[in-house]
CSV table of C-alpha atoms in Angstrom, one decimal:
chain,number,residue,atom,x,y,z
A,967,MET,CA,-33.9,98.6,26.9
A,968,GLY,CA,-34.9,99.6,30.4
A,969,PHE,CA,-34.4,103.3,29.6
A,970,ILE,CA,-36.2,103.0,26.6
A,971,GLN,CA,-39.2,101.3,28.0
A,972,ILE,CA,-39.1,103.5,30.9
A,973,LEU,CA,-39.1,106.6,28.3
A,974,ASP,CA,-42.0,105.0,26.6
A,975,ALA,CA,-44.1,105.2,29.8
A,976,ARG,CA,-43.2,109.0,30.4
A,977,TRP,CA,-44.4,109.9,27.1
A,978,ILE,CA,-47.7,108.2,27.7
A,979,ILE,CA,-47.8,109.7,31.1
A,980,LEU,CA,-47.5,113.1,29.6
A,981,VAL,CA,-49.9,112.4,26.6
A,982,LEU,CA,-52.6,111.3,29.2
A,983,ALA,CA,-51.9,114.2,31.3
A,984,VAL,CA,-53.1,116.5,28.7
A,985,VAL,CA,-57.0,116.8,29.9
A,986,LYS,CA,-58.9,119.7,30.1
A,987,PRO,CA,-61.6,120.3,32.5
A,988,SER,CA,-65.0,120.3,30.2
A,989,TYR,CA,-66.1,118.3,27.7
A,990,GLY,CA,-67.8,121.1,25.7
A,991,THR,CA,-69.0,124.7,25.7
A,992,VAL,CA,-72.2,123.9,23.9
A,993,ALA,CA,-75.4,123.9,25.7
A,994,TRP,CA,-77.8,121.1,25.9
A,995,ASP,CA,-81.4,121.9,24.5
A,996,SER,CA,-84.0,120.4,27.0
A,997,ALA,CA,-86.2,120.1,24.2
A,998,CYS,CA,-84.3,117.2,22.5
A,999,GLY,CA,-86.2,114.0,22.5
A,1000,VAL,CA,-89.7,116.1,23.4
A,1001,SER,CA,-90.3,118.7,20.7
A,1002,LYS,CA,-87.2,118.4,18.8
A,1003,GLY,CA,-85.0,115.8,17.1
A,1004,CYS,CA,-81.2,116.0,17.8
A,1005,PHE,CA,-77.8,114.8,17.0
A,1006,PRO,CA,-75.9,115.4,19.9
A,1007,ASP,CA,-72.1,114.7,21.5
A,1008,CYS,CA,-72.8,115.6,24.8
A,1009,GLN,CA,-71.6,114.8,28.3
A,1010,SER,CA,-72.9,116.2,32.0
A,1011,SER,CA,-70.6,119.3,31.5
A,1012,GLY,CA,-71.6,120.3,27.9
A,1013,CYS,CA,-71.6,119.4,24.3
A,1014,SER,CA,-68.9,119.7,21.5
A,1015,TYR,CA,-71.7,120.2,19.0
A,1016,LEU,CA,-75.5,119.7,19.0
A,1017,VAL,CA,-78.1,119.6,15.9
A,1018,THR,CA,-81.6,119.9,16.6
A,1019,TRP,CA,-84.6,120.1,14.2
A,1020,ASP,CA,-88.1,121.1,14.7
A,1021,PRO,CA,-90.5,119.0,12.3
A,1022,ALA,CA,-93.7,120.5,13.4
A,1023,ALA,CA,-94.3,122.8,10.4
A,1024,GLY,CA,-94.9,120.3,7.6
A,1025,SER,CA,-93.4,121.6,4.6
A,1026,THR,CA,-90.6,123.0,6.4
A,1027,ILE,CA,-88.1,121.8,9.2
A,1028,THR,CA,-86.2,124.4,11.1
A,1029,PHE,CA,-82.8,123.6,12.2
A,1030,ASN,CA,-80.3,124.6,14.8
A,1031,MET,CA,-76.9,123.4,14.9
A,1032,LYS,CA,-73.8,124.7,17.1
A,1033,ALA,CA,-70.2,123.7,17.6
A,1034,ASP,CA,-67.0,124.5,19.4
A,1035,GLU,CA,-64.9,126.6,17.6
A,1036,SER,CA,-62.7,129.4,18.5
A,1037,GLU,CA,-60.9,130.0,15.0
A,1038,THR,CA,-62.5,132.7,12.8
A,1039,ASN,CA,-62.8,132.2,8.8
A,1040,MET,CA,-64.5,128.9,9.3
A,1041,TYR,CA,-67.5,126.8,8.1
A,1042,LEU,CA,-69.8,124.9,9.9
A,1043,ALA,CA,-71.7,122.5,7.2
A,1044,LEU,CA,-74.3,119.9,7.6
A,1045,GLY,CA,-74.5,117.0,5.2
A,1046,PHE,CA,-77.4,114.6,4.5
A,1047,SER,CA,-75.9,111.4,3.0
A,1048,SER,CA,-77.4,107.8,2.4
A,1049,ASP,CA,-74.2,106.7,3.3
A,1050,LEU,CA,-71.0,107.0,5.6
A,1051,ARG,CA,-69.2,108.8,2.8
A,1052,MET,CA,-68.9,112.6,2.1
A,1053,GLY,CA,-69.9,112.4,-1.4
A,1054,ASP,CA,-72.9,113.2,-3.7
A,1055,ASP,CA,-74.6,114.6,-0.4
A,1056,SER,CA,-77.1,117.7,-0.1
A,1057,VAL,CA,-75.4,120.1,2.2
A,1058,VAL,CA,-76.1,123.3,4.1
A,1059,ALA,CA,-73.2,125.4,4.5
A,1060,CYS,CA,-73.1,128.1,7.4
A,1061,PHE,CA,-70.6,131.1,6.8
A,1062,PRO,CA,-70.1,133.6,10.0
A,1063,LEU,CA,-69.5,137.0,9.7
A,1064,SER,CA,-65.8,137.6,8.7
A,1065,GLY,CA,-64.1,141.1,8.6
A,1066,SER,CA,-66.2,143.0,5.8
A,1067,ASN,CA,-67.9,139.5,4.6
A,1068,ALA,CA,-71.5,139.4,5.5
A,1069,ALA,CA,-72.6,136.0,7.5
A,1070,SER,CA,-74.5,133.5,4.8
A,1071,VAL,CA,-76.5,130.0,4.8
A,1072,GLN,CA,-76.3,128.7,1.4
A,1073,SER,CA,-77.4,125.2,-0.1
A,1074,TRP,CA,-74.5,123.3,-1.5
A,1075,PHE,CA,-74.1,119.4,-3.4
A,1076,ASN,CA,-71.0,117.2,-3.0
A,1077,GLU,CA,-70.1,115.4,-6.0
A,1078,GLY,CA,-67.2,113.0,-5.2
A,1079,ASP,CA,-64.3,115.4,-3.7
A,1080,ASP,CA,-66.1,118.9,-5.5
A,1081,SER,CA,-68.6,121.2,-3.4
A,1082,ASP,CA,-70.3,123.7,-5.5
A,1083,PRO,CA,-73.3,126.1,-4.0
A,1084,LEU,CA,-76.7,125.5,-5.8
A,1085,SER,CA,-77.9,128.0,-8.0
A,1086,PRO,CA,-79.3,130.0,-6.5
A,1087,SER,CA,-77.4,129.5,-3.2
A,1088,SER,CA,-80.3,130.2,-1.1
A,1089,THR,CA,-82.5,127.1,-2.6
A,1090,GLY,CA,-84.9,125.7,-0.2
A,1091,LEU,CA,-84.1,128.1,2.7
A,1092,SER,CA,-85.1,130.7,4.9
A,1093,GLY,CA,-85.2,132.3,8.5
A,1094,THR,CA,-81.1,132.1,8.1
A,1095,ALA,CA,-78.6,133.4,10.8
A,1096,VAL,CA,-75.0,132.5,11.8
A,1097,THR,CA,-73.3,133.8,14.9
A,1098,GLN,CA,-69.9,133.0,16.2
A,1099,SER,CA,-69.1,134.1,19.9
A,1100,ASN,CA,-67.6,132.8,22.8
A,1101,GLY,CA,-65.8,129.9,20.9
A,1102,VAL,CA,-69.3,128.8,19.5
A,1103,ILE,CA,-70.4,128.6,15.9
A,1104,SER,CA,-74.1,128.8,15.6
A,1105,CYS,CA,-76.5,128.4,12.7
A,1106,ASP,CA,-80.0,128.6,12.4
A,1107,PHE,CA,-82.2,127.8,9.4
A,1108,THR,CA,-85.7,126.6,7.9
A,1109,ARG,CA,-85.3,124.1,5.0
A,1110,ASP,CA,-87.8,123.1,2.7
A,1111,VAL,CA,-88.2,119.4,3.0
A,1112,SER,CA,-88.1,119.2,-0.8
A,1113,VAL,CA,-87.5,121.5,-3.7
A,1114,SER,CA,-89.5,120.2,-7.1
A,1115,GLY,CA,-87.3,119.2,-9.9
A,1116,ASN,CA,-84.0,119.6,-7.9
A,1117,SER,CA,-82.3,116.2,-7.4
A,1118,GLN,CA,-79.5,118.0,-5.8
A,1119,PHE,CA,-81.7,119.1,-2.9
A,1120,PHE,CA,-82.5,116.1,-0.9
A,1121,ASP,CA,-86.2,115.2,-0.3
A,1122,LEU,CA,-86.1,114.8,3.7
A,1123,ASN,CA,-89.2,112.5,3.5
A,1124,THR,CA,-86.4,110.1,2.8
A,1125,GLN,CA,-84.4,109.3,5.9
A,1126,TYR,CA,-80.6,110.2,5.4
A,1127,ARG,CA,-77.3,110.2,7.9
A,1128,LEU,CA,-76.4,113.4,9.0
A,1129,MET,CA,-72.4,114.7,8.7
A,1130,LEU,CA,-71.5,117.8,10.5
A,1131,VAL,CA,-68.1,119.1,9.9
A,1132,LEU,CA,-66.0,122.3,10.3
A,1133,GLY,CA,-63.6,123.5,7.7
A,1134,GLU,CA,-61.7,126.6,6.6
A,1135,ALA,CA,-64.0,129.1,4.5
A,1136,GLU,CA,-62.6,131.5,2.1
A,1137,TYR,CA,-64.4,134.6,0.5
A,1138,GLU,CA,-63.2,134.9,-3.2
A,1139,ASP,CA,-64.7,136.8,-6.1
A,1140,GLY,CA,-67.6,138.0,-4.2
A,1141,ALA,CA,-68.6,134.4,-3.0
A,1142,TRP,CA,-67.9,132.1,-0.2
A,1143,LYS,CA,-66.0,128.9,-0.9
A,1144,MET,CA,-65.5,125.9,1.3
A,1145,GLU,CA,-62.1,124.5,1.6
A,1146,GLU,CA,-61.4,120.8,1.8
A,1147,HIS,CA,-61.9,119.7,5.5
A,1148,HIS,CA,-59.4,117.4,7.5
A,1149,MET,CA,-61.4,116.2,10.1
A,1150,ILE,CA,-63.4,113.0,10.1
A,1151,PRO,CA,-67.1,114.4,10.1
A,1152,TRP,CA,-69.6,113.8,13.1
A,1153,THR,CA,-71.7,111.4,11.7
A,1154,SER,CA,-75.2,109.9,13.0
A,1155,ASP,CA,-75.1,106.1,13.8
A,1156,GLY,CA,-78.2,106.0,11.5
A,1157,LYS,CA,-80.3,107.1,9.1
A,1158,VAL,CA,-82.6,110.0,10.7
A,1159,ASN,CA,-86.2,110.4,10.4
A,1160,PHE,CA,-86.7,114.2,10.4
A,1161,LEU,CA,-90.5,114.0,10.8
A,1162,SER,CA,-89.5,112.7,14.4
A,1163,THR,CA,-88.4,114.0,17.7
A,1164,SER,CA,-85.7,111.2,18.2
A,1165,ILE,CA,-82.3,111.6,19.7
A,1166,TYR,CA,-79.3,110.1,17.4
A,1167,SER,CA,-75.7,109.1,18.7
A,1168,LEU,CA,-72.7,109.6,17.1
A,1169,TYR,CA,-71.2,106.9,14.6
A,1170,LYS,CA,-68.3,105.4,16.6
A,1171,LEU,CA,-65.1,104.5,14.6
A,1172,ASN,CA,-65.5,100.7,15.3
A,1173,SER,CA,-66.2,99.1,11.9
A,1174,PRO,CA,-64.4,96.3,10.8
A,1175,LEU,CA,-61.9,97.8,8.8
A,1176,VAL,CA,-60.9,100.1,11.8
A,1177,LYS,CA,-60.8,97.0,14.0
A,1178,LEU,CA,-58.5,95.4,11.6
A,1179,HIS,CA,-56.3,98.6,11.7
A,1180,GLY,CA,-55.9,98.6,15.5
A,1181,ILE,CA,-55.5,94.8,15.9
A,1182,MET,CA,-52.7,94.7,13.0
A,1183,MET,CA,-50.9,97.8,14.6
A,1184,VAL,CA,-50.9,96.1,18.0
A,1185,LEU,CA,-49.8,92.8,16.5
A,1186,ALA,CA,-47.2,94.8,14.7
A,1187,TRP,CA,-45.4,97.4,17.1
A,1188,MET,CA,-46.6,95.9,20.6
A,1189,LEU,CA,-45.8,92.1,19.9
A,1190,CYS,CA,-43.4,91.9,16.8
A,1191,CYS,CA,-41.3,95.3,17.4
A,1192,THR,CA,-41.0,94.7,21.0
A,1193,VAL,CA,-39.8,91.0,20.6
A,1194,GLY,CA,-37.5,92.2,17.9
A,1195,ILE,CA,-36.0,94.6,20.1
A,1196,VAL,CA,-35.5,92.4,23.1
A,1197,ILE,CA,-33.8,89.6,20.9
A,1198,ALA,CA,-31.4,92.3,19.6
A,1199,ARG,CA,-30.6,93.7,22.8
A,1200,TYR,CA,-30.4,90.7,25.1
A,1201,GLN,CA,-30.3,87.5,22.8
A,1202,LYS,CA,-27.3,87.5,20.9
A,1203,ASP,CA,-25.8,84.2,22.9
A,1204,MET,CA,-28.6,82.1,21.7
A,1205,LEU,CA,-27.3,79.2,20.3
A,1206,PRO,CA,-23.7,80.5,19.8
A,1207,ASP,CA,-22.2,77.7,17.8
A,1208,LYS,CA,-25.3,77.1,15.6
A,1209,LYS,CA,-26.4,78.8,12.5
A,1210,LEU,CA,-29.7,78.9,10.5
A,1211,PHE,CA,-29.2,79.4,6.9
A,1212,ASP,CA,-25.6,80.5,7.5
A,1213,THR,CA,-26.8,83.1,9.9
A,1214,LYS,CA,-26.8,83.1,13.7
A,1215,TYR,CA,-30.2,82.2,15.4
A,1216,TRP,CA,-30.8,85.6,17.1
A,1217,PHE,CA,-30.2,87.8,14.0
A,1218,GLN,CA,-32.7,85.3,11.9
A,1219,LEU,CA,-35.2,85.9,14.9
A,1220,HIS,CA,-34.9,89.7,15.1
A,1221,ARG,CA,-35.2,90.0,11.6
A,1222,GLY,CA,-38.1,87.7,11.3
A,1223,SER,CA,-39.8,89.8,14.1
A,1224,MET,CA,-39.0,92.7,12.0
A,1225,ILE,CA,-40.5,91.3,8.7
A,1226,GLY,CA,-43.4,90.6,10.8
A,1227,LEU,CA,-43.7,94.5,12.0
A,1228,VAL,CA,-43.6,95.4,8.4
A,1229,VAL,CA,-46.2,92.8,7.1
A,1230,PHE,CA,-48.6,93.3,10.0
A,1231,GLY,CA,-48.3,97.4,9.8
A,1232,VAL,CA,-48.8,97.5,6.0
A,1233,ILE,CA,-52.1,95.4,6.6
A,1234,GLY,CA,-52.8,97.6,9.4
A,1235,PHE,CA,-52.1,101.0,7.6
A,1236,ILE,CA,-54.1,100.3,4.4
A,1237,PRO,CA,-57.7,99.4,6.0
A,1238,ILE,CA,-58.0,103.1,7.9
A,1239,PHE,CA,-57.3,104.9,4.9
A,1240,VAL,CA,-59.9,103.0,2.9
A,1241,GLU,CA,-62.4,103.4,5.9
A,1242,LEU,CA,-61.8,107.3,6.0
A,1243,GLU,CA,-61.2,107.5,2.0
A,1244,GLY,CA,-57.7,109.1,2.8
A,1245,TYR,CA,-56.2,111.0,5.5
A,1246,SER,CA,-58.6,112.6,8.3
A,1247,GLN,CA,-58.0,114.6,11.4
A,1248,LEU,CA,-59.6,113.3,14.5
A,1249,THR,CA,-61.9,115.4,16.2
A,1250,PRO,CA,-61.7,114.4,20.0
A,1251,PRO,CA,-63.5,115.9,22.8
A,1252,SER,CA,-61.2,118.4,24.8
A,1253,SER,CA,-60.8,116.0,27.6
A,1254,LYS,CA,-59.0,113.7,25.1
A,1255,SER,CA,-57.4,116.2,23.0
A,1256,ALA,CA,-54.1,114.8,23.0
A,1257,THR,CA,-55.6,111.9,21.0
A,1258,LYS,CA,-55.8,114.2,17.7
A,1259,ALA,CA,-52.1,113.3,17.2
A,1260,HIS,CA,-52.7,109.8,16.5
A,1261,PRO,CA,-52.8,109.8,12.9
A,1262,ILE,CA,-50.0,111.8,12.4
A,1263,LEU,CA,-47.6,109.9,14.7
A,1264,GLY,CA,-49.2,106.9,12.7
A,1265,ILE,CA,-47.7,108.1,9.5
A,1266,ILE,CA,-44.3,108.9,11.0
A,1267,CYS,CA,-44.3,105.1,12.6
A,1268,THR,CA,-45.0,103.8,9.2
A,1269,VAL,CA,-42.1,106.0,7.7
A,1270,ILE,CA,-39.7,104.6,10.0
A,1271,MET,CA,-41.0,101.0,9.7
A,1272,PHE,CA,-39.6,101.1,6.3
A,1273,LEU,CA,-36.7,103.2,6.9
A,1274,ASN,CA,-34.9,100.8,9.4
A,1275,PRO,CA,-35.0,97.6,7.3
A,1276,VAL,CA,-33.6,99.7,4.3
A,1277,MET,CA,-30.8,100.8,6.5
A,1278,GLY,CA,-30.1,97.3,7.5
A,1279,LEU,CA,-30.0,96.3,4.2
A,1280,LEU,CA,-27.3,99.0,3.8
A,1281,ARG,CA,-25.0,98.1,7.0
A,1282,PRO,CA,-21.6,97.9,6.5
A,1283,GLY,CA,-19.3,95.0,7.2
A,1284,GLY,CA,-18.7,94.0,10.9
A,1285,ASP,CA,-15.0,95.5,10.8
A,1286,HIS,CA,-15.9,98.6,8.7
A,1287,LYS,CA,-14.9,101.7,10.4
A,1288,LEU,CA,-18.8,103.1,9.7
A,1289,ARG,CA,-20.0,100.0,11.3
A,1290,PRO,CA,-20.4,102.0,14.9
A,1291,LEU,CA,-22.2,105.0,13.5
A,1292,PHE,CA,-24.5,102.5,11.6
A,1293,ASN,CA,-25.2,100.5,14.8
A,1294,TRP,CA,-26.4,103.8,16.8
A,1295,ALA,CA,-28.3,104.8,13.6
A,1296,HIS,CA,-30.1,102.0,13.4
A,1297,LEU,CA,-30.7,101.8,17.1
A,1298,GLY,CA,-31.8,105.3,17.3
A,1299,VAL,CA,-34.1,105.2,14.3
A,1300,GLY,CA,-35.6,102.0,15.7
A,1301,VAL,CA,-35.9,103.5,19.4
A,1302,ILE,CA,-37.9,106.5,18.1
A,1303,GLY,CA,-40.0,104.3,15.9
A,1304,HIS,CA,-41.1,102.4,18.9
A,1305,ILE,CA,-41.7,105.2,21.5
A,1306,LEU,CA,-43.7,107.0,18.8
A,1307,ALA,CA,-45.8,103.7,17.9
A,1308,VAL,CA,-46.3,103.0,21.8
A,1309,VAL,CA,-47.9,106.5,22.5
A,1310,ALA,CA,-49.9,106.3,19.1
A,1311,THR,CA,-51.3,103.2,20.4
A,1312,MET,CA,-52.2,104.4,23.9
A,1313,MET,CA,-53.6,107.4,22.1
A,1314,GLY,CA,-56.0,104.6,19.9
A,1315,LEU,CA,-56.8,102.6,22.8
A,1316,ALA,CA,-58.0,106.3,24.7
A,1317,MET,CA,-60.0,107.7,21.6
A,1318,GLU,CA,-63.4,108.4,22.3
A,1319,ARG,CA,-65.0,107.6,18.9
A,1320,SER,CA,-63.1,104.2,18.6
A,1321,ASP,CA,-66.0,103.1,21.5
A,1322,ILE,CA,-62.8,101.1,23.3
A,1323,PRO,CA,-63.7,100.3,26.6
A,1324,VAL,CA,-61.3,101.8,29.4
A,1325,GLY,CA,-60.0,98.0,30.1
A,1326,GLY,CA,-58.3,98.5,26.9
A,1327,LEU,CA,-56.3,101.5,27.9
A,1328,ILE,CA,-55.5,99.9,31.1
A,1329,THR,CA,-54.7,96.8,29.8
A,1330,GLY,CA,-52.2,98.5,27.3
A,1331,LEU,CA,-50.5,100.4,30.4
A,1332,ILE,CA,-50.3,97.3,32.4
A,1333,TRP,CA,-48.6,95.8,29.3
A,1334,LEU,CA,-46.2,98.7,29.4
A,1335,GLY,CA,-45.6,98.3,32.8
A,1336,VAL,CA,-44.7,94.5,32.4
A,1337,ILE,CA,-42.2,95.4,29.6
A,1338,VAL,CA,-40.4,97.6,31.9
A,1339,ILE,CA,-40.1,95.2,34.6
A,1340,PHE,CA,-38.8,92.6,32.4
A,1341,ALA,CA,-36.5,95.1,31.0
A,1342,ILE,CA,-34.7,95.8,34.1
A,1343,ILE,CA,-34.4,92.2,34.8
A,1344,MET,CA,-32.8,91.3,32.1
A,1345,GLU,CA,-30.6,94.4,32.1
A,1346,VAL,CA,-29.5,93.3,35.5
A,1347,LEU,CA,-29.0,90.1,34.4
A,1348,LYS,CA,-26.8,91.3,31.2
A,1349,TRP,CA,-24.6,93.5,33.5
A,1350,ARG,CA,-24.1,90.6,36.0
A,1351,ASP,CA,-23.1,88.4,33.4
A,1352,ASN,CA,-20.6,91.2,31.6
A,1353,LYS,CA,-19.2,91.5,35.2
A,1354,ASN,CA,-18.6,87.9,35.7
A,1355,LYS,CA,-16.7,87.6,32.2
A,1356,GLN,CA,-14.4,90.7,33.3
A,1357,THR,CA,-13.7,89.0,36.7
A,1358,VAL,CA,-12.9,85.8,35.3
A,1359,ASP,CA,-10.9,87.2,32.7
A,1360,THR,CA,-9.1,89.1,35.4
A,1361,LYS,CA,-8.4,86.1,37.5
A,1362,ASN,CA,-6.9,84.2,34.4
A,1363,ALA,CA,-4.5,87.1,33.7
A,1364,ALA,CA,-3.5,87.2,37.3
A,1365,ASN,CA,-3.1,83.4,37.9
A,1366,GLY,CA,-1.5,82.8,34.6
A,1367,MET,CA,-3.7,79.7,34.1
A,1368,GLU,CA,-6.8,78.7,32.0
A,1369,MET,CA,-10.2,78.5,33.4
A,1370,GLU,CA,-12.1,78.0,30.3
A,1371,GLU,CA,-14.1,75.3,31.4
A,1372,LYS,CA,-15.5,77.1,34.4
A,1373,LYS,CA,-15.8,80.2,32.4
A,1374,GLU,CA,-17.9,78.3,29.7
A,1375,GLU,CA,-20.1,76.5,32.3
A,1376,LYS,CA,-21.1,79.9,33.8
A,1377,GLN,CA,-21.7,81.5,30.6
A,1378,LYS,CA,-24.1,78.3,29.6
A,1379,GLN,CA,-25.8,78.8,33.0
A,1380,ALA,CA,-26.3,82.6,32.2
A,1381,THR,CA,-27.5,82.0,28.7
A,1382,SER,CA,-30.0,79.3,29.6
A,1383,LEU,CA,-31.5,81.7,32.4
A,1384,ASN,CA,-31.8,84.3,30.0
A,1385,PHE,CA,-33.2,82.3,27.2
A,1386,ILE,CA,-35.9,80.8,29.9
A,1387,LEU,CA,-36.5,84.4,30.9
A,1388,PHE,CA,-36.9,85.6,27.1
A,1389,LEU,CA,-39.5,82.6,26.4
A,1390,VAL,CA,-41.6,83.7,29.4
A,1391,PHE,CA,-41.5,87.2,28.2
A,1392,CYS,CA,-42.6,86.0,24.8
A,1393,VAL,CA,-45.6,84.0,26.0
A,1394,VAL,CA,-46.6,87.1,28.4
A,1395,MET,CA,-46.4,89.3,25.5
A,1396,PHE,CA,-48.7,87.1,23.3
A,1397,CYS,CA,-51.4,86.9,26.2
A,1398,PHE,CA,-51.5,90.6,26.4
A,1399,PHE,CA,-51.8,90.9,22.6
A,1400,ILE,CA,-54.7,88.2,22.9
A,1401,ALA,CA,-56.4,90.4,25.6
A,1402,ILE,CA,-56.1,93.7,23.6
A,1403,MET,CA,-57.5,91.9,20.5
A,1404,ALA,CA,-60.3,90.8,22.2
A,1405,VAL,CA,-61.0,94.0,23.9
A,1406,ILE,CA,-60.9,95.6,20.2
A,1407,ALA,CA,-62.9,92.9,18.5
A,1408,ALA,CA,-65.7,93.0,21.0
A,1409,SER,CA,-65.7,97.0,20.9
């Protein structure tokens, strides 16, 4: 257990060490908030994207949007949405020059999961230009505020949320196509007044459903799973002469903890898919690029969460020749799941768009350190207890006499100390859970 938790810590250090020197390569526009409205994601070193608009022309609005993207055959699209969902939205899609295919800026409409260009695709657009150089896609266009008689070309006298997204483009049958994107769109935190020069911030992933996801996953993996592993590793001598429903106490508590893991894990897994309407890749800044593995690790952990209980149901009898193999397989799957879950949890606490204060990540790392300390102490006690048993058995064999009473007394003392330490461990783990839950809820 001590080795497992130390390995957890090394994984976290490796993940958090993946840091790049700059936030983004898109330059800030000093006209933002003065003569232009803006929707940026910037730090002092640069921006990961920037959308600007100049409302001065009255019946038309001139837009410019830039985003970090070094891959070719990609599109950059700006959606005008009445809600936080991609669907039933007016879209302007920008396709950079790709091989022999000319660059293009087009008007599209999203209807549910389907996206199609308007007819003609140049509806309401003029002064278009798309470039891609030095790892940045840049798109300029002048958009009519409205087009009479076309309900799929939204009237920008009405306020809409902006949604910016990158995705793979394909040129097929003489026309550009937008393949389905797998990133969470960069969305404005409120509806935009396109006739103003205000600056709008990025919508953070801290809705009630996202918070429920975070809290339930912390409860499942950081509390239930951790306690369940500790019980199985260190508490098999708990009330050895008593049983609960014909089963040893330690096993009932271990099984209860793992049932809690599954229940709370499922409760935490569903809300994030409801919020994002399916699977979505994260688009973190380069300084936290490792966090984009969070959803992948989450899915793997959820599969393992169901796999190990199924393995438990199929376990062979205690004296079966395959029982040692099962024990190692059950342990291995559980250890892998716990390691990946800890890494995913720390990524979630470090995620830029979750808007969780840095104190959340610090609390999580302290939690991990406390587990390592407890695990080392419990490993030492377990080693000492086993050594004492061997010593007593050796003396008994050498002296040819029984010392069962003395042996039992020492064993009871060791068991009592181990159990008290376990209770302290559970209380400490619960306090850390409350602290992290409070940080997530307040974000």
